[in-house]
Short mmCIF file of C-alpha atoms in Angstrom, two decimals:
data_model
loop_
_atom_site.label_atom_id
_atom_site.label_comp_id
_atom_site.label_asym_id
_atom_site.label_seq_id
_atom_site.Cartn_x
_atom_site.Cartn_y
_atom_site.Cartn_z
CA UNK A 1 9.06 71.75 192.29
CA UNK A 2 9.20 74.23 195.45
CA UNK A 3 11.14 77.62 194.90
CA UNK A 4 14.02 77.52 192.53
CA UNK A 5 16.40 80.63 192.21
CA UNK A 6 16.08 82.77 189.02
CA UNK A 7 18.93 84.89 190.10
CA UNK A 8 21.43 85.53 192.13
CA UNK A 9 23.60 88.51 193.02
CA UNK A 10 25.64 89.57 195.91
CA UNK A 11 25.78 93.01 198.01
CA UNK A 12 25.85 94.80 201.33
CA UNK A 13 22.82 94.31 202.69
CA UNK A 14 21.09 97.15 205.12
CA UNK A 15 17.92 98.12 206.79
CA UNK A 16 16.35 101.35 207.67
CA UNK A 17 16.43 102.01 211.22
CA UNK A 18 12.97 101.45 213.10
CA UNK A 19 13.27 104.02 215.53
CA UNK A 20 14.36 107.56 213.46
CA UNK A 21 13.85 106.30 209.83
CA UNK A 22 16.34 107.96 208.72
CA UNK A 23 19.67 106.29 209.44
CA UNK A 24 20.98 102.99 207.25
CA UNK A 25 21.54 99.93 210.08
CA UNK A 26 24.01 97.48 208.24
CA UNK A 27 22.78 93.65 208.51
CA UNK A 28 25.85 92.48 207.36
CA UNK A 29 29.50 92.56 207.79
CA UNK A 30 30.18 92.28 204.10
CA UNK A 31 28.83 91.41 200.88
CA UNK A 32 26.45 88.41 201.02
CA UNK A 33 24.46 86.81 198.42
CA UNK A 34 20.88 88.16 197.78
CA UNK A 35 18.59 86.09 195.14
CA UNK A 36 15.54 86.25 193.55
CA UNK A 37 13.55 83.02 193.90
CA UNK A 38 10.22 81.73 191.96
CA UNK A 39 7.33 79.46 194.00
CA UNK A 40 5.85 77.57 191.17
CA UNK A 41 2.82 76.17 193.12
CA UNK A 42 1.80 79.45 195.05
CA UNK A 43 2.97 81.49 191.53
CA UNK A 44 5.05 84.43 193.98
CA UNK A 45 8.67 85.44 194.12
CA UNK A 46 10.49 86.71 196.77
CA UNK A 47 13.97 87.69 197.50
CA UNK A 48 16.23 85.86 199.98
CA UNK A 49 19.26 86.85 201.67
CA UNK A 50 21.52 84.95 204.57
CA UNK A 51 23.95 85.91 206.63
CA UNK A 52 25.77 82.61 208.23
CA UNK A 53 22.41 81.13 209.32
CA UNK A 54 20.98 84.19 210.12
CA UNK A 55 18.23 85.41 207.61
CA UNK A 56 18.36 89.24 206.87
CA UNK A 57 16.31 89.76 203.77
CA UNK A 58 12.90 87.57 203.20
CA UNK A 59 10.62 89.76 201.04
CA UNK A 60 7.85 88.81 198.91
CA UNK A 61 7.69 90.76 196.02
CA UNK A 62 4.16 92.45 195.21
CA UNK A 63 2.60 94.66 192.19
CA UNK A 64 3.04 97.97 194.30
CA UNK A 65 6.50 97.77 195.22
CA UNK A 66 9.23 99.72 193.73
CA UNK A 67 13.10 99.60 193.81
CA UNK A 68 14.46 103.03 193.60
CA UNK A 69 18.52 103.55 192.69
CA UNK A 70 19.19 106.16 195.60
CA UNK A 71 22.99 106.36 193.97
CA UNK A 72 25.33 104.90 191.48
CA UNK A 73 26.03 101.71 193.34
CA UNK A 74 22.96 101.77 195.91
CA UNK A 75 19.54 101.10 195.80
CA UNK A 76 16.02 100.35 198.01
CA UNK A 77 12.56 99.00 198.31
CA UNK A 78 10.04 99.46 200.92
CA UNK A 79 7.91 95.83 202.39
CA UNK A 80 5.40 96.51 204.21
CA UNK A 81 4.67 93.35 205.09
CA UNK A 82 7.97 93.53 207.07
CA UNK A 83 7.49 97.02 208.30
CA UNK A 84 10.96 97.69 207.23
CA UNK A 85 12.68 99.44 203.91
CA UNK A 86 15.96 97.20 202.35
CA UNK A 87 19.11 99.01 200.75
CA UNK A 88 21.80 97.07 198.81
CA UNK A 89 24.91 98.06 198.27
CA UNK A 90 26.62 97.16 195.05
CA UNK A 91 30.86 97.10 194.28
CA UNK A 92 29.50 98.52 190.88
CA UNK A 93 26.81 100.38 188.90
CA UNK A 94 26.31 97.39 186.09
CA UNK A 95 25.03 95.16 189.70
CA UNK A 96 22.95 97.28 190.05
CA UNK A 97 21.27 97.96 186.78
CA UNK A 98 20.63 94.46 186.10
CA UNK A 99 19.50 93.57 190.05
CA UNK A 100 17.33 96.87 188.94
CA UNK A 101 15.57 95.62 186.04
CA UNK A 102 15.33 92.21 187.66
CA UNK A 103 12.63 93.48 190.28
CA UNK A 104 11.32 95.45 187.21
CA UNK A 105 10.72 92.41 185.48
CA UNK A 106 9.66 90.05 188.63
CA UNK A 107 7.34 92.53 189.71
CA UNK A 108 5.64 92.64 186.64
CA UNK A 109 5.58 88.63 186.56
CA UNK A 110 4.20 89.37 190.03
CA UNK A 111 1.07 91.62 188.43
CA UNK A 112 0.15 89.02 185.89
CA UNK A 113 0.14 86.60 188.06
CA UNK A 114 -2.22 88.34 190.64
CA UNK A 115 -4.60 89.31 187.91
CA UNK A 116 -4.94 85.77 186.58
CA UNK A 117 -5.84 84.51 190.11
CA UNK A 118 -8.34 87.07 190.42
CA UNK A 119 -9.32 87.03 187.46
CA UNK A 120 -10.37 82.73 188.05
CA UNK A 121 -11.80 83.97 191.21
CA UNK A 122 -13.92 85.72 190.13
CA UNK A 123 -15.30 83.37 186.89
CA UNK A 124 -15.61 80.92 189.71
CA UNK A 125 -17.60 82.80 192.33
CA UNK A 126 -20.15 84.26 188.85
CA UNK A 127 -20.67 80.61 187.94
CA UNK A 128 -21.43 79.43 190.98
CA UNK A 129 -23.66 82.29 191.68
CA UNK A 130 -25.19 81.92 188.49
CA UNK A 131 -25.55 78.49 188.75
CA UNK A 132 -27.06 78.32 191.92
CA UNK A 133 -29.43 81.09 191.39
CA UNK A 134 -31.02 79.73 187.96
CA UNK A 135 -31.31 76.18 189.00
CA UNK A 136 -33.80 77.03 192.20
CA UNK A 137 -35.59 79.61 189.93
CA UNK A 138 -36.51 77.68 186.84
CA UNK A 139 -37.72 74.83 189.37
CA UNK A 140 -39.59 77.13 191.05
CA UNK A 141 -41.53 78.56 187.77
CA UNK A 142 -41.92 75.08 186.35
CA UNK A 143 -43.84 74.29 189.84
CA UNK A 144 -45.94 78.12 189.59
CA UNK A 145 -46.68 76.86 185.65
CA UNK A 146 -47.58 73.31 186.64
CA UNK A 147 -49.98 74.38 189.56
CA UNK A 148 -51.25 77.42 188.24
CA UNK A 149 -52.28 75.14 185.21
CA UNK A 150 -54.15 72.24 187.53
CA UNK A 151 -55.64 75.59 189.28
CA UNK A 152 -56.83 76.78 186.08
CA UNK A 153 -58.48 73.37 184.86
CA UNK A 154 -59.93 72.12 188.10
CA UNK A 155 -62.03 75.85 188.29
CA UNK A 156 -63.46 74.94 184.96
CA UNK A 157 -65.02 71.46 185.42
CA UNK A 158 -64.59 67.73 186.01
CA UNK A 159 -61.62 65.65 185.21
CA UNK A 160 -62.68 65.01 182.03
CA UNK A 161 -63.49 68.25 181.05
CA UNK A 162 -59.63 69.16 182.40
CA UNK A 163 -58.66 67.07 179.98
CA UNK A 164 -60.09 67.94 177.15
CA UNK A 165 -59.53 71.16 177.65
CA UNK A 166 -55.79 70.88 178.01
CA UNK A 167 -53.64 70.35 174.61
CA UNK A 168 -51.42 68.00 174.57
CA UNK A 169 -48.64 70.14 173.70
CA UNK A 170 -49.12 71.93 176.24
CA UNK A 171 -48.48 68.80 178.33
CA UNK A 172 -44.75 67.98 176.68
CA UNK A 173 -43.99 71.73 176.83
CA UNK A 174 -44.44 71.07 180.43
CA UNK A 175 -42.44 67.50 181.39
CA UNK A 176 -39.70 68.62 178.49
CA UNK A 177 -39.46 71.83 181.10
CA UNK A 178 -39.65 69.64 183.70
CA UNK A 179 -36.66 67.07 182.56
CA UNK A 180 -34.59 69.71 181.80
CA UNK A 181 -34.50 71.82 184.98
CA UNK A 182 -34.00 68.17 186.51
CA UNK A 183 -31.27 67.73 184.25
CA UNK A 184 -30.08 70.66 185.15
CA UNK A 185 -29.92 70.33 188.56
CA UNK A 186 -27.77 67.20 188.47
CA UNK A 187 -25.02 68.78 185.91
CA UNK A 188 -24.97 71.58 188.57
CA UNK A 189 -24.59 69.06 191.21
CA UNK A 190 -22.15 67.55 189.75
CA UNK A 191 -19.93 70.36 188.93
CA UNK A 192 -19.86 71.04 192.46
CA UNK A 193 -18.77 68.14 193.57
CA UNK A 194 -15.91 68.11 191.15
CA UNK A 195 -15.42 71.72 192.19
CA UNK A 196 -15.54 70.47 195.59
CA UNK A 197 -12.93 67.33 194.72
CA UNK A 198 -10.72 70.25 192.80
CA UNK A 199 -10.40 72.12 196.13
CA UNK A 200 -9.44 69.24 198.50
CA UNK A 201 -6.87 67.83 196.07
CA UNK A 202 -5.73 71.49 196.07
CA UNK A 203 -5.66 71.58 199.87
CA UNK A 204 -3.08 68.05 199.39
CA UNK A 205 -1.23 69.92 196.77
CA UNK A 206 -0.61 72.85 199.20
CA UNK A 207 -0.26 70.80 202.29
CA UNK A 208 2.82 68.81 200.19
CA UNK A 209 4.10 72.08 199.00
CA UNK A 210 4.65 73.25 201.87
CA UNK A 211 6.48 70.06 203.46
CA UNK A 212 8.47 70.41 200.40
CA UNK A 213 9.30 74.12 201.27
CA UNK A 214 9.85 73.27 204.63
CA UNK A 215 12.14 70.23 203.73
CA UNK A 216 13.63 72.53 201.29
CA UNK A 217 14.35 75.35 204.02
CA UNK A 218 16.34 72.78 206.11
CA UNK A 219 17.66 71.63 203.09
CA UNK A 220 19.19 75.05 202.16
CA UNK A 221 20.13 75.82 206.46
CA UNK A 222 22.24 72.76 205.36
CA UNK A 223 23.86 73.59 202.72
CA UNK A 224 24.48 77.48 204.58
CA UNK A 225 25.93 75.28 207.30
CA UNK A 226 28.64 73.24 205.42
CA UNK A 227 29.11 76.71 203.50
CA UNK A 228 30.23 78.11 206.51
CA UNK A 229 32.38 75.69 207.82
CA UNK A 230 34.36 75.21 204.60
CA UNK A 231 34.61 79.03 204.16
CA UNK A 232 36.38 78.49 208.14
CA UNK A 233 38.45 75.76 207.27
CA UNK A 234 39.44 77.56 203.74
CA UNK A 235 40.33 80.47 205.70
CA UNK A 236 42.19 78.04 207.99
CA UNK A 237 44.28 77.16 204.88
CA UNK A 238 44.89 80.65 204.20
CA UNK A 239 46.31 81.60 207.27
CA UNK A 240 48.67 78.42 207.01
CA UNK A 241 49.75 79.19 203.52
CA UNK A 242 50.53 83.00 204.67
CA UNK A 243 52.74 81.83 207.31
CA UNK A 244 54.50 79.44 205.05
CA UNK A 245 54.55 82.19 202.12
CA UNK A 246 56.03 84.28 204.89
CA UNK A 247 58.60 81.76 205.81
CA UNK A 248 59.79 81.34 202.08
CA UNK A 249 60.29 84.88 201.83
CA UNK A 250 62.70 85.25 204.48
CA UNK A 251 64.40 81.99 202.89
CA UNK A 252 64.77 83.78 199.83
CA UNK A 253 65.78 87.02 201.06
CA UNK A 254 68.52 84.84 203.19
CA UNK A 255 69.64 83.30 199.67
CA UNK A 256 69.87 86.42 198.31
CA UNK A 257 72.00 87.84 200.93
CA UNK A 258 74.24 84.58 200.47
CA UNK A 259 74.26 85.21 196.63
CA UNK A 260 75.25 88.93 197.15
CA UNK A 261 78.22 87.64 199.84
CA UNK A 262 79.52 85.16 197.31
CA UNK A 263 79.36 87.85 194.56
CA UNK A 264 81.70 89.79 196.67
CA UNK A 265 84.17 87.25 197.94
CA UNK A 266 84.47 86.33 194.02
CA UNK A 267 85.17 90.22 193.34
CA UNK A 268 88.05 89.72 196.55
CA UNK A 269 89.10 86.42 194.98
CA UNK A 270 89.94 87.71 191.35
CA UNK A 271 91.70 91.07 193.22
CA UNK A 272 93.79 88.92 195.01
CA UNK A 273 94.61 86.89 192.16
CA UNK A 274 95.61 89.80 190.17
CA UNK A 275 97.97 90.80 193.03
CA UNK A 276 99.90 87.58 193.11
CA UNK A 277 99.83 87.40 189.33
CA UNK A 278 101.87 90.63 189.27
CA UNK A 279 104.18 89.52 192.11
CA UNK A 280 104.48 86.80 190.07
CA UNK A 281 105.82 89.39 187.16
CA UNK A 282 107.85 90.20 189.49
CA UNK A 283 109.45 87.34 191.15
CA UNK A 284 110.27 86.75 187.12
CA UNK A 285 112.99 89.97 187.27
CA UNK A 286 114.97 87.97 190.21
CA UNK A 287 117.17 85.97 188.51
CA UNK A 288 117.93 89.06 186.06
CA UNK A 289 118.75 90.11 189.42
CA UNK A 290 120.97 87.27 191.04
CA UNK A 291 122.71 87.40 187.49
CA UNK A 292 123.97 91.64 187.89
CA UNK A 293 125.16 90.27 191.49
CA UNK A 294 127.08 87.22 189.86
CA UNK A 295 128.53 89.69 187.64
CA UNK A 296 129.26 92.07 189.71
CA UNK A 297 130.94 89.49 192.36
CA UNK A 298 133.17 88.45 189.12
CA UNK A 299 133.44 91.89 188.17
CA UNK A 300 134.85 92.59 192.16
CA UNK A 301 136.95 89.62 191.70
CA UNK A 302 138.71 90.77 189.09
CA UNK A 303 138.94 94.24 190.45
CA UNK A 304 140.85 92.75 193.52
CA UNK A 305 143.18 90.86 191.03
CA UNK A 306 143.78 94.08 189.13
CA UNK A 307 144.39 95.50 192.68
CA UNK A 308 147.03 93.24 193.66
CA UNK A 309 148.66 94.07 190.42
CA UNK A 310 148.39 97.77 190.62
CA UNK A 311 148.02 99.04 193.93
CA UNK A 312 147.86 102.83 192.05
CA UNK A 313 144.64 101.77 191.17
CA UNK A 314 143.57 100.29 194.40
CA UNK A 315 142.07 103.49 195.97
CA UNK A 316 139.34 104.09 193.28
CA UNK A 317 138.60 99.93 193.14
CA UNK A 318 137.80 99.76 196.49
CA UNK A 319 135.56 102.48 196.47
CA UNK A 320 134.09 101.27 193.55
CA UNK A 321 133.89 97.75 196.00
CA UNK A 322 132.37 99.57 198.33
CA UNK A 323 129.70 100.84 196.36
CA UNK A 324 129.12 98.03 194.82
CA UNK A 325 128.96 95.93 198.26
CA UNK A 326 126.55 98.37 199.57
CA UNK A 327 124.10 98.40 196.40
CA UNK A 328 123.97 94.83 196.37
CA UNK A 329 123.28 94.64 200.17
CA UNK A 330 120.67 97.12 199.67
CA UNK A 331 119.22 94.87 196.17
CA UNK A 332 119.32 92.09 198.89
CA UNK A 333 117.02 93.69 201.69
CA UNK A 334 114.62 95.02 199.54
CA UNK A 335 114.87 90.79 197.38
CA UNK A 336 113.84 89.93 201.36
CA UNK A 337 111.31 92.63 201.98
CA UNK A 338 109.87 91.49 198.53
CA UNK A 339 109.80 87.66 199.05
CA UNK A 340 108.23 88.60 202.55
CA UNK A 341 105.63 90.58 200.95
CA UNK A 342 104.76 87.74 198.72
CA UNK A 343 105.18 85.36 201.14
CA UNK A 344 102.03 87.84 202.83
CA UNK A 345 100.08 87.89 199.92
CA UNK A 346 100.30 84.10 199.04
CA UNK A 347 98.93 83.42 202.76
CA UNK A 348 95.70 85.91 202.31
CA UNK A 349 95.25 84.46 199.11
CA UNK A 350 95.65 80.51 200.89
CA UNK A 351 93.34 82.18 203.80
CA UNK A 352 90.71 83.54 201.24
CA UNK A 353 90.23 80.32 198.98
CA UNK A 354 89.70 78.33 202.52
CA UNK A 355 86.70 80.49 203.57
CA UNK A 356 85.07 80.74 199.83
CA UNK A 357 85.60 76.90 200.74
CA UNK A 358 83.92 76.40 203.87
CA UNK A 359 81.05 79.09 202.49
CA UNK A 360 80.07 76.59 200.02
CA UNK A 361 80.20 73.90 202.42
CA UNK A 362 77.38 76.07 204.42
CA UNK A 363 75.75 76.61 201.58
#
């Protein structure tokens, strides 16, 4: 299966400075994704961080390490394995309590793991030993038993007498021994072989795990590649769309000045209306006024009649003419200078319709 992430977080990544060991170098420019990832075959996690194509963080997580919260949002480990210390900065404190208890729990994954392995070490290397060291040994003292038996007979006599002296139980005691060291010696033979066949197919299992991680790391360079170049062509698009956002702005804010302008020449527009509706009013108290002057022509008329009959009278009438002359030449200049006036108003209000005309034209 290769290394599969477990999880995945992201964060400002920094490293400790090599040369004081004090100060925080940033390895990245802003928050990049950090993640925690398992290796079924070799049975090891590690966490992986890249930048771009860049790789800032690749640290294999082991029983002795510890991640320390430094702050509220900010915490480190020491590798030494990279001869460096990691920080990771967080955007908030509940990031960093679970990325926390993640290396908690990963490094204690990482423990069992290690103790297992040694653990089948060292069963391993105490059967073999055992194995090895007993076969060789109860051959050995079969061979001592055997000879020092044939030693012991042929000092007492002829063959005959060896045999008679030796019990036959003795004898079977002797080849069972015999047939089951032998035995022995080929199930131990055997195992090593198949221990032997274990570790070459384990040396193919390794060899394609790590074409598979290999694959698997160009795989995932990739992947980080296209990444990158949509995150350039998204930002592309962002750009664009500000520009165009921008440019729809000022079309609104033009609209709205056009909405505000039209607002106002509506405000002019009923003024002006109002205006020529009360010179209309007014133009409606002309005839009352053309009627006094018929009147008061008829009325003059009849004055100069009532001269010619009494001339005693004629002194006051045409004074009274007079008077009446003059007020109705003065009712007839200020008739002019008030059909002028609306003669003024009708043209603003002619003028004012034809430009509210042409505005929504523009529009």
């Amino acid at each position: 299966m290769g290394e599969q992430p477990i999880f995945t977080t992201r964060a400002h990544v920094f490293q400790i400075d090599p040369t004081t060991k004090k100060n925080w170098v940033p390895a990245s420019k802003q928050a990049v994704t950090v993640s925690y990832f398992y290796d079924s075959t070799r049975n090891s996690y590690r966490i992986i961080s890249v930048d771009g194509s860049k790789v800032i963080i690749n640290s294999t997580i082991t029983p002795n390490m510890t991640f320390t919260k430094t702050s509220q949002k900010f915490g480190q480990w020491a590798d030494s394995r990279a001869n460096t210390v990691f920080g990771l900065g967080f955007a908030s404190e509940q990031q960093l309590g679970k990325f926390a208890e993640k290396f908690q729990e990963v490094k204690e994954a990482a423990k069992l793991a290690k103790d297992k392995s040694q653990e089948k070490t060292e069963t391993s290397s105490n059967y073999s030993q055992e194995s090895g060291s007993e076969t060789p040994s109860t051959n050995q003292e079969s061979v001592r038993e055997i000879s020092s038996t044939n030693q012991a007979s042929s000092m007492n006599g002829t063959d005959d007498e060896k045999i008679s002296h030796v019990p036959d139980s003795v004898l079977k005691s002797e080849n069972d021994r015999l047939k089951t060291a032998i035995e022995q010696s080929n199930s131990n033979a055997k195992k090593w072989e198949t221990e032997l066949q274990a570790l070459r197919e384990n040396n193919v299992r390794l060899g394609d795990a790590l074409q598979e991680a290999s694959s698997s790391v160009e795989k995932w360079k990739t992947q980080a590649t296209a990444c990158q170049e949509e995150n350039t062509a998204l930002k592309n698009k962002i750009s664009e769309l500000e520009v165009q956002c921008k440019e729809v702005n000022k079309e609104k804010e033009k609209n709205a000045q056009l909405t505000v302008r039209v607002q106002q020449l509506e405000t002019e527009i009923q003024d002006k209306e109002q205006e020529l509706e009360n010179l209309r009013k007014q133009a409606e108290i002309i005839p009352q006024l053309m009627a006094e002057c018929e009147s008061i022509n008829s009325k003059l008329q009849a004055a100069e009649l009532a001269n010619k009959e009494s001339r005693g009278k004629v002194a006051t009438l045409q004074g009274e003419v007079e008077d009446s002359r003059q007020k109705h030449g003065h009712m007839k200049t200020e008739l002019k200078k008030f059909m002028d006036v609306l003669d003024g108003k009708i043209d603003e209000l002619h003028e004012v319709r034809q430009g509210l005309s042409k505005l929504g034209i523009d529009n």
